Amino acid sequence: MDCDNQLLGETDLALVDALQVNPRASWTSLAGALDLAPVTLARRWQHLVESGSAWITVALSNSAMRGALLELTCRPRTAERVALALAELPNVPTVGITTGEFEVFALVLAPSLPAVAEALVRTLPIPPEVTKVRSYVYSGLFGGVVWRLGVMNRAQTELVREPTGPSPEQIRPFGPADRALFLALGHDGRRAYTDLAAELGTSPQAVKRRLDRLRRHGDITFRCDLARPLAGWESMALLWLAVPDLLVRETGRRLGAWPETRHCAAVPGPANLSLIVSLRSLDHLGDLLTRIGLECPEVSVVDRRIVLRQIKVHGRIVDELGRSARVVPVDPWSTPS
């Protein structure tokens, strides 16, 4: 497979899809659904990772996430410089360059609303090339943290899906030990329990037990991402929608479940729903806008912009083909030194 000039093959896409369903599944448990030997799956995944074509990382779940979307206007021909500077910040997981007056967008994460305010007002370094900034604090998140290619059929998906146990009735607040575990998974969400335990000074059983509880409680989730152009997603768009207040959550949940959605957040303001979608072509954007009009007739599209270049995708600095070039692990608790 030459990842430089062709799309990923069906086998690799199915493997990525399987890991999107169950990111930490063993190769043995995936073998039956994908009809390949475990050693073959491990080898193919290693190739995808080493080529930067796919990766797995940890994320805060929608219910646990607090943050904001920034839009920045830059001096002429400085948008890439600004985007790259923002991409180095651990509490800025995603950065892109778009068409329009506000050429750069960035997602900012923090553990609480006061921490979001502190980042926006005081601590987030704004590059000197920026001439104007707009910020939108999330009042709700509805989708995009975890998404799927949808290559496998329903039967394969059920074979791969991890059985879910009951949510724990009680769990201690997300504390320093949990943050350490979260950060230890930032480079590789499939990192072995033994490696994690050695770094954190505990046992593999304790790591697994804590990780399982955090997932079942809805504090964290895992995501399998890939170089989207290599899967036929050649572009993206950022849309701003105006939705009647009583319908914001219903509309957000509906749009957040669309397979194209990579980010959907409610924000206070005249345009009160932001939507970032992957596109197979520019015509695909027209199809999505038509679908919004038909399925959500009460929604007005206030603004639409094409994402010209993704710079960072949830902690991964990516190249022009969307391949992971290096990692800046996501750390919502960080502040600039």
Short mmCIF file of C-alpha atoms in Angstrom, two decimals:
data_model
loop_
_atom_site.label_atom_id
_atom_site.label_comp_id
_atom_site.label_asym_id
_atom_site.label_seq_id
_atom_site.Cartn_x
_atom_site.Cartn_y
_atom_site.Cartn_z
CA MET A 1 0.00 0.00 0.00
CA ASP A 2 1.48 3.37 -1.02
CA CYS A 3 -0.21 5.89 1.25
CA ASP A 4 1.31 8.80 -0.67
CA ASN A 5 -0.88 8.58 -3.72
CA GLN A 6 -3.86 6.32 -3.21
CA LEU A 7 -6.78 5.67 -0.92
CA LEU A 8 -6.55 3.08 1.81
CA GLY A 9 -7.75 -0.39 0.79
CA GLU A 10 -10.96 -1.98 2.00
CA THR A 11 -9.15 -4.24 4.49
CA ASP A 12 -7.42 -1.30 6.16
CA LEU A 13 -10.63 0.73 6.18
CA ALA A 14 -12.47 -2.18 7.80
CA LEU A 15 -9.71 -2.47 10.40
CA VAL A 16 -9.98 1.25 11.20
CA ASP A 17 -13.77 0.97 11.38
CA ALA A 18 -13.47 -1.96 13.79
CA LEU A 19 -11.15 0.03 16.02
CA GLN A 20 -13.53 2.97 15.90
CA VAL A 21 -16.15 0.65 17.38
CA ASN A 22 -13.79 -0.87 19.95
CA PRO A 23 -10.48 1.02 20.04
CA ARG A 24 -8.70 -1.22 22.55
CA ALA A 25 -9.98 -4.55 21.26
CA SER A 26 -7.45 -7.39 21.06
CA TRP A 27 -6.39 -8.61 17.64
CA THR A 28 -7.79 -12.01 18.53
CA SER A 29 -11.25 -10.57 19.22
CA LEU A 30 -11.20 -8.70 15.88
CA ALA A 31 -9.98 -11.65 13.81
CA GLY A 32 -13.36 -13.37 13.44
CA ALA A 33 -15.23 -10.24 12.36
CA LEU A 34 -12.58 -9.22 9.82
CA ASP A 35 -11.66 -12.77 8.67
CA LEU A 36 -7.94 -12.19 9.12
CA ALA A 37 -5.37 -13.72 11.43
CA PRO A 38 -4.53 -11.70 14.57
CA VAL A 39 -0.89 -11.41 13.52
CA THR A 40 -1.98 -9.99 10.15
CA LEU A 41 -4.22 -7.42 11.82
CA ALA A 42 -1.43 -6.38 14.18
CA ARG A 43 0.99 -6.01 11.28
CA ARG A 44 -1.44 -3.96 9.17
CA TRP A 45 -2.26 -1.70 12.11
CA GLN A 46 1.42 -1.15 12.84
CA HIS A 47 1.93 -0.10 9.22
CA LEU A 48 -0.97 2.34 9.42
CA VAL A 49 0.42 3.85 12.61
CA GLU A 50 3.99 4.11 11.36
CA SER A 51 2.88 5.78 8.13
CA GLY A 52 0.73 8.26 10.09
CA SER A 53 -2.39 7.00 8.33
CA ALA A 54 -4.32 6.03 11.49
CA TRP A 55 -4.02 6.34 15.24
CA ILE A 56 -5.90 5.91 18.50
CA THR A 57 -6.02 8.40 21.32
CA VAL A 58 -8.00 9.15 24.45
CA ALA A 59 -10.53 11.96 24.74
CA LEU A 60 -12.86 13.46 27.27
CA SER A 61 -16.42 12.44 26.51
CA ASN A 62 -18.98 15.01 25.39
CA SER A 63 -20.51 15.10 28.87
CA ALA A 64 -17.15 15.77 30.54
CA MET A 65 -15.81 18.30 28.04
CA ARG A 66 -15.79 22.07 28.54
CA GLY A 67 -14.39 24.43 25.98
CA ALA A 68 -14.77 27.03 23.31
CA LEU A 69 -14.34 27.60 19.60
CA LEU A 70 -12.06 30.45 18.56
CA GLU A 71 -12.05 32.22 15.20
CA LEU A 72 -9.11 34.44 14.33
CA THR A 73 -8.42 37.00 11.61
CA CYS A 74 -4.74 37.26 10.68
CA ARG A 75 -2.51 39.62 8.81
CA PRO A 76 -2.13 38.66 5.11
CA ARG A 77 -0.33 35.36 4.52
CA THR A 78 0.17 34.63 8.21
CA ALA A 79 -2.75 32.22 8.78
CA GLU A 80 -0.55 29.12 8.61
CA ARG A 81 1.97 30.62 11.03
CA VAL A 82 -0.82 31.45 13.47
CA ALA A 83 -2.39 28.00 13.12
CA LEU A 84 0.94 26.24 13.73
CA ALA A 85 1.60 28.34 16.84
CA LEU A 86 -1.81 27.50 18.30
CA ALA A 87 -1.32 23.82 17.42
CA GLU A 88 1.61 23.62 19.85
CA LEU A 89 -0.70 24.28 22.81
CA PRO A 90 -1.84 21.09 24.63
CA ASN A 91 -5.22 22.62 25.55
CA VAL A 92 -5.93 23.40 21.87
CA PRO A 93 -6.68 19.96 20.42
CA THR A 94 -7.81 20.94 16.91
CA VAL A 95 -6.81 23.75 14.55
CA GLY A 96 -7.70 24.49 10.93
CA ILE A 97 -7.44 27.15 8.23
CA THR A 98 -10.63 28.20 6.44
CA THR A 99 -11.93 30.53 3.79
CA GLY A 100 -13.47 33.83 4.86
CA GLU A 101 -12.51 36.75 7.08
CA PHE A 102 -11.72 34.55 10.08
CA GLU A 103 -9.12 32.29 8.49
CA VAL A 104 -8.15 30.20 11.51
CA PHE A 105 -10.37 28.24 13.88
CA ALA A 106 -9.22 26.50 17.05
CA LEU A 107 -10.98 24.37 19.65
CA VAL A 108 -9.95 25.11 23.24
CA LEU A 109 -10.50 22.64 26.11
CA ALA A 110 -10.54 23.16 29.87
CA PRO A 111 -11.82 21.15 32.86
CA SER A 112 -14.47 23.71 33.90
CA LEU A 113 -16.24 26.87 32.77
CA PRO A 114 -14.09 29.10 35.01
CA ALA A 115 -11.00 27.46 33.49
CA VAL A 116 -12.35 28.16 29.99
CA ALA A 117 -12.84 31.80 30.96
CA GLU A 118 -9.32 31.97 32.41
CA ALA A 119 -7.86 30.60 29.17
CA LEU A 120 -9.83 32.97 26.94
CA VAL A 121 -9.28 36.09 29.05
CA ARG A 122 -5.76 35.60 30.42
CA THR A 123 -3.63 32.60 29.64
CA LEU A 124 -4.16 31.53 26.02
CA PRO A 125 -1.31 33.10 24.02
CA ILE A 126 -2.61 34.84 20.91
CA PRO A 127 0.04 35.15 18.15
CA PRO A 128 0.97 38.75 17.26
CA GLU A 129 -0.15 38.24 13.65
CA VAL A 130 -3.78 38.00 14.82
CA THR A 131 -5.84 41.17 14.30
CA LYS A 132 -9.26 40.01 15.50
CA VAL A 133 -10.58 37.19 17.71
CA ARG A 134 -14.07 35.84 18.31
CA SER A 135 -14.75 33.19 20.96
CA TYR A 136 -17.78 30.97 21.52
CA VAL A 137 -18.10 28.99 24.76
CA TYR A 138 -19.80 25.58 24.47
CA SER A 139 -23.17 25.31 26.16
CA GLY A 140 -23.60 21.75 24.85
CA LEU A 141 -21.73 19.16 22.76
CA PHE A 142 -23.60 16.72 20.56
CA GLY A 143 -21.21 14.69 18.45
CA GLY A 144 -17.98 14.27 16.59
CA VAL A 145 -15.66 13.17 19.40
CA VAL A 146 -16.24 9.58 18.29
CA TRP A 147 -17.18 8.86 14.69
CA ARG A 148 -17.16 5.90 12.30
CA LEU A 149 -16.32 5.08 8.71
CA GLY A 150 -19.24 2.65 8.59
CA VAL A 151 -17.41 0.09 6.45
CA MET A 152 -18.41 -3.01 8.44
CA ASN A 153 -21.91 -4.45 8.25
CA ARG A 154 -24.16 -4.76 11.30
CA ALA A 155 -23.20 -8.34 12.07
CA GLN A 156 -19.48 -7.52 12.00
CA THR A 157 -20.07 -4.48 14.16
CA GLU A 158 -21.86 -6.50 16.82
CA LEU A 159 -19.02 -9.06 16.87
CA VAL A 160 -16.53 -6.27 17.48
CA ARG A 161 -18.52 -4.16 19.94
CA GLU A 162 -17.32 -4.33 23.53
CA PRO A 163 -19.95 -5.51 26.04
CA THR A 164 -20.91 -2.63 28.28
CA GLY A 165 -21.27 -3.20 31.98
CA PRO A 166 -23.44 -1.10 34.27
CA SER A 167 -22.31 2.43 35.05
CA PRO A 168 -20.71 2.62 38.48
CA GLU A 169 -23.05 4.07 41.09
CA GLN A 170 -20.28 6.05 42.69
CA ILE A 171 -16.94 7.25 41.39
CA ARG A 172 -14.49 9.66 42.90
CA PRO A 173 -14.06 13.04 41.15
CA PHE A 174 -11.63 13.15 38.25
CA GLY A 175 -8.37 13.72 40.11
CA PRO A 176 -4.58 13.93 39.58
CA ALA A 177 -4.20 10.15 39.15
CA ASP A 178 -6.88 10.15 36.46
CA ARG A 179 -5.21 13.06 34.70
CA ALA A 180 -1.89 11.17 34.77
CA LEU A 181 -3.59 8.13 33.21
CA PHE A 182 -5.26 10.33 30.57
CA LEU A 183 -1.94 11.96 29.65
CA ALA A 184 -0.14 8.61 29.55
CA LEU A 185 -2.56 7.53 26.82
CA GLY A 186 -2.09 10.72 24.79
CA HIS A 187 0.49 9.31 22.37
CA ASP A 188 -1.14 5.89 21.97
CA GLY A 189 -4.63 4.98 23.11
CA ARG A 190 -3.84 1.25 22.71
CA ARG A 191 -0.88 1.40 25.07
CA ALA A 192 -0.60 -1.82 27.11
CA TYR A 193 -1.75 -1.93 30.72
CA THR A 194 1.71 -3.13 31.74
CA ASP A 195 3.39 -0.08 30.15
CA LEU A 196 0.86 2.28 31.73
CA ALA A 197 1.32 0.66 35.12
CA ALA A 198 5.10 0.95 34.93
CA GLU A 199 4.88 4.67 34.14
CA LEU A 200 2.23 5.40 36.77
CA GLY A 201 3.71 3.27 39.55
CA THR A 202 0.77 0.95 40.00
CA SER A 203 -0.39 -2.49 38.83
CA PRO A 204 -1.83 -3.42 35.41
CA GLN A 205 -4.98 -4.65 37.14
CA ALA A 206 -5.44 -1.30 38.90
CA VAL A 207 -4.96 0.58 35.61
CA LYS A 208 -7.50 -1.59 33.82
CA ARG A 209 -9.99 -1.30 36.66
CA ARG A 210 -9.73 2.49 36.80
CA LEU A 211 -9.85 2.86 33.03
CA ASP A 212 -12.95 0.68 32.77
CA ARG A 213 -14.71 2.71 35.46
CA LEU A 214 -13.83 6.03 33.83
CA ARG A 215 -15.21 4.79 30.50
CA ARG A 216 -18.39 3.33 31.97
CA HIS A 217 -18.97 6.47 34.01
CA GLY A 218 -18.69 8.57 30.84
CA ASP A 219 -15.63 10.59 31.82
CA ILE A 220 -13.42 9.48 28.94
CA THR A 221 -13.68 7.74 25.63
CA PHE A 222 -11.26 6.48 23.00
CA ARG A 223 -11.23 7.52 19.37
CA CYS A 224 -9.65 5.95 16.33
CA ASP A 225 -8.88 8.54 13.69
CA LEU A 226 -7.22 8.39 10.31
CA ALA A 227 -5.87 10.56 7.55
CA ARG A 228 -9.27 11.43 6.21
CA PRO A 229 -8.24 12.22 2.61
CA LEU A 230 -6.91 8.65 2.39
CA ALA A 231 -10.45 7.44 3.10
CA GLY A 232 -12.10 9.67 0.50
CA TRP A 233 -12.93 12.60 2.79
CA GLU A 234 -11.14 15.23 0.76
CA SER A 235 -12.32 18.39 2.51
CA MET A 236 -14.25 19.85 5.44
CA ALA A 237 -16.60 22.73 6.12
CA LEU A 238 -17.42 24.89 9.13
CA LEU A 239 -21.07 25.89 9.34
CA TRP A 240 -22.79 28.35 11.66
CA LEU A 241 -26.49 27.68 12.19
CA ALA A 242 -29.27 29.68 13.83
CA VAL A 243 -31.71 27.38 15.64
CA PRO A 244 -34.78 28.29 17.73
CA ASP A 245 -33.74 28.06 21.37
CA LEU A 246 -36.26 25.34 22.20
CA LEU A 247 -34.88 23.15 19.40
CA VAL A 248 -31.13 23.58 19.92
CA ARG A 249 -30.55 20.30 21.77
CA GLU A 250 -32.85 18.26 19.55
CA THR A 251 -31.22 19.69 16.41
CA GLY A 252 -27.73 19.28 17.86
CA ARG A 253 -28.33 15.62 18.67
CA ARG A 254 -29.73 15.00 15.17
CA LEU A 255 -26.85 16.70 13.35
CA GLY A 256 -24.29 15.27 15.77
CA ALA A 257 -25.31 11.75 14.72
CA TRP A 258 -24.71 12.37 11.00
CA PRO A 259 -21.74 10.37 9.66
CA GLU A 260 -20.15 13.54 8.28
CA THR A 261 -20.12 15.35 11.63
CA ARG A 262 -16.76 15.89 13.31
CA HIS A 263 -17.83 18.56 15.80
CA CYS A 264 -21.23 19.91 16.84
CA ALA A 265 -21.59 22.40 19.67
CA ALA A 266 -24.25 24.74 20.98
CA VAL A 267 -22.97 28.24 21.78
CA PRO A 268 -24.67 31.40 23.02
CA GLY A 269 -25.23 33.90 20.22
CA PRO A 270 -27.33 34.66 17.14
CA ALA A 271 -25.70 31.71 15.36
CA ASN A 272 -26.08 29.24 18.21
CA LEU A 273 -24.91 25.94 16.70
CA SER A 274 -21.48 25.31 15.22
CA LEU A 275 -21.04 22.32 12.93
CA ILE A 276 -17.83 20.96 11.40
CA VAL A 277 -18.36 18.29 8.74
CA SER A 278 -16.14 16.15 6.54
CA LEU A 279 -16.84 16.29 2.81
CA ARG A 280 -16.19 13.91 -0.05
CA SER A 281 -16.39 16.84 -2.51
CA LEU A 282 -17.63 20.42 -2.70
CA ASP A 283 -20.87 19.04 -4.16
CA HIS A 284 -21.23 17.08 -0.93
CA LEU A 285 -21.54 20.39 0.95
CA GLY A 286 -24.49 21.34 -1.23
CA ASP A 287 -26.10 17.98 -0.47
CA LEU A 288 -25.63 18.52 3.27
CA LEU A 289 -27.11 22.00 3.14
CA THR A 290 -30.11 20.62 1.25
CA ARG A 291 -30.48 17.87 3.84
CA ILE A 292 -30.38 20.41 6.67
CA GLY A 293 -33.10 22.39 4.93
CA LEU A 294 -35.30 19.31 4.46
CA GLU A 295 -34.79 17.63 7.84
CA CYS A 296 -34.44 20.79 9.96
CA PRO A 297 -36.59 23.41 8.19
CA GLU A 298 -36.53 25.64 11.26
CA VAL A 299 -32.72 26.05 10.97
CA SER A 300 -31.05 28.92 9.12
CA VAL A 301 -27.49 28.61 7.79
CA VAL A 302 -25.83 31.87 8.84
CA ASP A 303 -22.35 31.21 7.49
CA ARG A 304 -20.45 28.44 5.70
CA ARG A 305 -16.71 28.15 5.16
CA ILE A 306 -14.48 25.56 3.55
CA VAL A 307 -11.61 24.20 5.64
CA LEU A 308 -8.61 24.69 3.37
CA ARG A 309 -6.18 22.82 5.60
CA GLN A 310 -6.32 20.85 8.82
CA ILE A 311 -3.30 21.64 10.96
CA LYS A 312 -4.11 19.66 14.08
CA VAL A 313 -6.66 16.90 14.71
CA HIS A 314 -7.26 16.11 18.39
CA GLY A 315 -3.63 16.27 19.41
CA ARG A 316 -2.05 15.25 16.09
CA ILE A 317 -0.17 17.69 13.88
CA VAL A 318 -1.09 16.51 10.39
CA ASP A 319 0.39 16.99 6.93
CA GLU A 320 -1.38 17.97 3.69
CA LEU A 321 -2.80 14.45 3.33
CA GLY A 322 -4.06 14.45 6.90
CA ARG A 323 -1.38 12.01 8.10
CA SER A 324 -0.12 12.28 11.65
CA ALA A 325 3.32 13.88 11.62
CA ARG A 326 3.78 14.21 15.38
CA VAL A 327 1.84 14.37 18.62
CA VAL A 328 1.06 17.23 20.98
CA PRO A 329 -0.94 15.24 23.56
CA VAL A 330 -4.22 16.82 24.54
CA ASP A 331 -4.11 18.26 28.06
CA PRO A 332 -7.22 20.26 29.02
CA TRP A 333 -5.63 21.07 32.40
CA SER A 334 -2.51 22.74 31.01
CA THR A 335 -1.77 26.45 31.12
CA PRO A 336 1.08 28.23 29.32
CA SER A 337 4.22 28.55 31.43
#
